[in-house]
Amino acid sequence: MPDPVDTGARTRVALLASAGKAAEQLAEAVRQAGAELVLSGDPAAIDPAQVRAAGAGAVVIALEPRIESALERFDEVLDDPSMLVIYDEADVAAHR
């Protein structure tokens, strides 16, 4: 079986999180994992179309009660089978 070809392409990631320690920690984790952070913002303040326009192939979400209702607007993006979606608890991420 042939080895997969490494094209050198990095995963493009959108981070949906309120500003603060959790967002900072998750953004740094994305960079350390070798991914490209293409969008970062509070889901209450950005439009779901921005995730697609940024060319994101993955979305990292820092879950907290304050943003959960805003995430409903992102259902079409998050339900896309081609999109990798990672949820993390904001409180946990902030204390790493």
JSON list of C-alpha atoms in Angstrom, two decimals:
[
{"chain": "A", "resi": 1, "resn": "MET", "atom": "CA", "xyz": [0.00, 0.00, 0.00]},
{"chain": "A", "resi": 2, "resn": "PRO", "atom": "CA", "xyz": [1.50, 3.37, -0.98]},
{"chain": "A", "resi": 3, "resn": "ASP", "atom": "CA", "xyz": [2.28, 5.94, 1.67]},
{"chain": "A", "resi": 4, "resn": "PRO", "atom": "CA", "xyz": [-0.04, 8.96, 1.75]},
{"chain": "A", "resi": 5, "resn": "VAL", "atom": "CA", "xyz": [1.40, 11.99, 0.02]},
{"chain": "A", "resi": 6, "resn": "ASP", "atom": "CA", "xyz": [2.20, 14.85, 2.36]},
{"chain": "A", "resi": 7, "resn": "THR", "atom": "CA", "xyz": [1.23, 17.98, 0.46]},
{"chain": "A", "resi": 8, "resn": "GLY", "atom": "CA", "xyz": [2.41, 20.22, 3.27]},
{"chain": "A", "resi": 9, "resn": "ALA", "atom": "CA", "xyz": [-1.06, 21.73, 3.51]},
{"chain": "A", "resi": 10, "resn": "ARG", "atom": "CA", "xyz": [-2.02, 22.73, 7.02]},
{"chain": "A", "resi": 11, "resn": "THR", "atom": "CA", "xyz": [-5.53, 22.37, 8.37]},
{"chain": "A", "resi": 12, "resn": "ARG", "atom": "CA", "xyz": [-7.29, 25.72, 8.35]},
{"chain": "A", "resi": 13, "resn": "VAL", "atom": "CA", "xyz": [-9.11, 26.29, 11.66]},
{"chain": "A", "resi": 14, "resn": "ALA", "atom": "CA", "xyz": [-11.79, 28.70, 12.82]},
{"chain": "A", "resi": 15, "resn": "LEU", "atom": "CA", "xyz": [-11.98, 29.29, 16.58]},
{"chain": "A", "resi": 16, "resn": "LEU", "atom": "CA", "xyz": [-15.36, 30.22, 18.03]},
{"chain": "A", "resi": 17, "resn": "ALA", "atom": "CA", "xyz": [-14.85, 31.53, 21.56]},
{"chain": "A", "resi": 18, "resn": "SER", "atom": "CA", "xyz": [-15.43, 34.53, 23.76]},
{"chain": "A", "resi": 19, "resn": "ALA", "atom": "CA", "xyz": [-12.36, 36.70, 24.19]},
{"chain": "A", "resi": 20, "resn": "GLY", "atom": "CA", "xyz": [-10.27, 35.68, 27.16]},
{"chain": "A", "resi": 21, "resn": "LYS", "atom": "CA", "xyz": [-7.94, 33.06, 28.55]},
{"chain": "A", "resi": 22, "resn": "ALA", "atom": "CA", "xyz": [-9.75, 30.06, 26.99]},
{"chain": "A", "resi": 23, "resn": "ALA", "atom": "CA", "xyz": [-9.62, 31.61, 23.51]},
{"chain": "A", "resi": 24, "resn": "GLU", "atom": "CA", "xyz": [-5.94, 32.43, 23.94]},
{"chain": "A", "resi": 25, "resn": "GLN", "atom": "CA", "xyz": [-5.11, 28.90, 25.13]},
{"chain": "A", "resi": 26, "resn": "LEU", "atom": "CA", "xyz": [-7.05, 27.25, 22.30]},
{"chain": "A", "resi": 27, "resn": "ALA", "atom": "CA", "xyz": [-5.53, 29.53, 19.65]},
{"chain": "A", "resi": 28, "resn": "GLU", "atom": "CA", "xyz": [-2.08, 28.62, 20.90]},
{"chain": "A", "resi": 29, "resn": "ALA", "atom": "CA", "xyz": [-2.98, 24.91, 20.89]},
{"chain": "A", "resi": 30, "resn": "VAL", "atom": "CA", "xyz": [-4.15, 25.18, 17.28]},
{"chain": "A", "resi": 31, "resn": "ARG", "atom": "CA", "xyz": [-0.85, 26.79, 16.27]},
{"chain": "A", "resi": 32, "resn": "GLN", "atom": "CA", "xyz": [1.22, 24.25, 18.22]},
{"chain": "A", "resi": 33, "resn": "ALA", "atom": "CA", "xyz": [-0.64, 21.45, 16.46]},
{"chain": "A", "resi": 34, "resn": "GLY", "atom": "CA", "xyz": [0.61, 22.86, 13.17]},
{"chain": "A", "resi": 35, "resn": "ALA", "atom": "CA", "xyz": [-2.76, 24.14, 11.98]},
{"chain": "A", "resi": 36, "resn": "GLU", "atom": "CA", "xyz": [-3.43, 27.56, 10.52]},
{"chain": "A", "resi": 37, "resn": "LEU", "atom": "CA", "xyz": [-5.79, 29.77, 12.54]},
{"chain": "A", "resi": 38, "resn": "VAL", "atom": "CA", "xyz": [-7.82, 31.55, 9.85]},
{"chain": "A", "resi": 39, "resn": "LEU", "atom": "CA", "xyz": [-10.60, 33.03, 11.98]},
{"chain": "A", "resi": 40, "resn": "SER", "atom": "CA", "xyz": [-11.10, 33.69, 15.66]},
{"chain": "A", "resi": 41, "resn": "GLY", "atom": "CA", "xyz": [-14.07, 35.38, 17.23]},
{"chain": "A", "resi": 42, "resn": "ASP", "atom": "CA", "xyz": [-17.07, 35.35, 19.49]},
{"chain": "A", "resi": 43, "resn": "PRO", "atom": "CA", "xyz": [-19.87, 33.44, 17.73]},
{"chain": "A", "resi": 44, "resn": "ALA", "atom": "CA", "xyz": [-22.30, 36.16, 18.84]},
{"chain": "A", "resi": 45, "resn": "ALA", "atom": "CA", "xyz": [-20.26, 38.73, 16.93]},
{"chain": "A", "resi": 46, "resn": "ILE", "atom": "CA", "xyz": [-19.32, 36.95, 13.70]},
{"chain": "A", "resi": 47, "resn": "ASP", "atom": "CA", "xyz": [-21.40, 35.60, 10.86]},
{"chain": "A", "resi": 48, "resn": "PRO", "atom": "CA", "xyz": [-21.36, 31.87, 10.06]},
{"chain": "A", "resi": 49, "resn": "ALA", "atom": "CA", "xyz": [-20.54, 32.72, 6.44]},
{"chain": "A", "resi": 50, "resn": "GLN", "atom": "CA", "xyz": [-17.18, 34.03, 7.66]},
{"chain": "A", "resi": 51, "resn": "VAL", "atom": "CA", "xyz": [-16.16, 30.49, 8.63]},
{"chain": "A", "resi": 52, "resn": "ARG", "atom": "CA", "xyz": [-16.67, 29.29, 5.07]},
{"chain": "A", "resi": 53, "resn": "ALA", "atom": "CA", "xyz": [-15.17, 32.45, 3.54]},
{"chain": "A", "resi": 54, "resn": "ALA", "atom": "CA", "xyz": [-12.02, 31.89, 5.62]},
{"chain": "A", "resi": 55, "resn": "GLY", "atom": "CA", "xyz": [-11.67, 28.44, 4.06]},
{"chain": "A", "resi": 56, "resn": "ALA", "atom": "CA", "xyz": [-11.80, 26.65, 7.40]},
{"chain": "A", "resi": 57, "resn": "GLY", "atom": "CA", "xyz": [-11.78, 22.86, 7.30]},
{"chain": "A", "resi": 58, "resn": "ALA", "atom": "CA", "xyz": [-12.13, 22.62, 11.07]},
{"chain": "A", "resi": 59, "resn": "VAL", "atom": "CA", "xyz": [-13.88, 24.55, 13.83]},
{"chain": "A", "resi": 60, "resn": "VAL", "atom": "CA", "xyz": [-12.78, 24.61, 17.46]},
{"chain": "A", "resi": 61, "resn": "ILE", "atom": "CA", "xyz": [-15.48, 25.78, 19.88]},
{"chain": "A", "resi": 62, "resn": "ALA", "atom": "CA", "xyz": [-14.86, 26.89, 23.46]},
{"chain": "A", "resi": 63, "resn": "LEU", "atom": "CA", "xyz": [-18.17, 25.96, 25.07]},
{"chain": "A", "resi": 64, "resn": "GLU", "atom": "CA", "xyz": [-19.62, 28.18, 27.75]},
{"chain": "A", "resi": 65, "resn": "PRO", "atom": "CA", "xyz": [-23.23, 29.01, 28.60]},
{"chain": "A", "resi": 66, "resn": "ARG", "atom": "CA", "xyz": [-22.96, 32.58, 27.30]},
{"chain": "A", "resi": 67, "resn": "ILE", "atom": "CA", "xyz": [-22.28, 31.52, 23.69]},
{"chain": "A", "resi": 68, "resn": "GLU", "atom": "CA", "xyz": [-24.38, 28.37, 23.39]},
{"chain": "A", "resi": 69, "resn": "SER", "atom": "CA", "xyz": [-27.44, 30.14, 21.97]},
{"chain": "A", "resi": 70, "resn": "ALA", "atom": "CA", "xyz": [-25.25, 31.97, 19.42]},
{"chain": "A", "resi": 71, "resn": "LEU", "atom": "CA", "xyz": [-23.96, 28.62, 18.16]},
{"chain": "A", "resi": 72, "resn": "GLU", "atom": "CA", "xyz": [-27.40, 27.76, 16.78]},
{"chain": "A", "resi": 73, "resn": "ARG", "atom": "CA", "xyz": [-26.71, 30.15, 13.90]},
{"chain": "A", "resi": 74, "resn": "PHE", "atom": "CA", "xyz": [-23.73, 27.96, 12.97]},
{"chain": "A", "resi": 75, "resn": "ASP", "atom": "CA", "xyz": [-25.74, 24.72, 12.60]},
{"chain": "A", "resi": 76, "resn": "GLU", "atom": "CA", "xyz": [-25.34, 24.58, 8.82]},
{"chain": "A", "resi": 77, "resn": "VAL", "atom": "CA", "xyz": [-21.56, 24.91, 9.09]},
{"chain": "A", "resi": 78, "resn": "LEU", "atom": "CA", "xyz": [-21.19, 22.57, 12.06]},
{"chain": "A", "resi": 79, "resn": "ASP", "atom": "CA", "xyz": [-23.44, 19.90, 10.52]},
{"chain": "A", "resi": 80, "resn": "ASP", "atom": "CA", "xyz": [-21.42, 19.83, 7.29]},
{"chain": "A", "resi": 81, "resn": "PRO", "atom": "CA", "xyz": [-19.87, 16.33, 7.10]},
{"chain": "A", "resi": 82, "resn": "SER", "atom": "CA", "xyz": [-16.70, 17.77, 5.54]},
{"chain": "A", "resi": 83, "resn": "MET", "atom": "CA", "xyz": [-16.10, 20.04, 8.57]},
{"chain": "A", "resi": 84, "resn": "LEU", "atom": "CA", "xyz": [-14.12, 18.73, 11.52]},
{"chain": "A", "resi": 85, "resn": "VAL", "atom": "CA", "xyz": [-15.72, 20.12, 14.69]},
{"chain": "A", "resi": 86, "resn": "ILE", "atom": "CA", "xyz": [-13.98, 20.05, 18.07]},
{"chain": "A", "resi": 87, "resn": "TYR", "atom": "CA", "xyz": [-15.73, 21.14, 21.25]},
{"chain": "A", "resi": 88, "resn": "ASP", "atom": "CA", "xyz": [-13.82, 22.09, 24.38]},
{"chain": "A", "resi": 89, "resn": "GLU", "atom": "CA", "xyz": [-15.09, 23.40, 27.69]},
{"chain": "A", "resi": 90, "resn": "ALA", "atom": "CA", "xyz": [-13.95, 27.01, 28.08]},
{"chain": "A", "resi": 91, "resn": "ASP", "atom": "CA", "xyz": [-13.32, 26.61, 31.81]},
{"chain": "A", "resi": 92, "resn": "VAL", "atom": "CA", "xyz": [-11.07, 23.60, 31.21]},
{"chain": "A", "resi": 93, "resn": "ALA", "atom": "CA", "xyz": [-9.19, 25.27, 28.35]},
{"chain": "A", "resi": 94, "resn": "ALA", "atom": "CA", "xyz": [-8.59, 28.41, 30.42]},
{"chain": "A", "resi": 95, "resn": "HIS", "atom": "CA", "xyz": [-6.83, 26.42, 33.13]},
{"chain": "A", "resi": 96, "resn": "ARG", "atom": "CA", "xyz": [-4.41, 24.46, 30.97]}
]
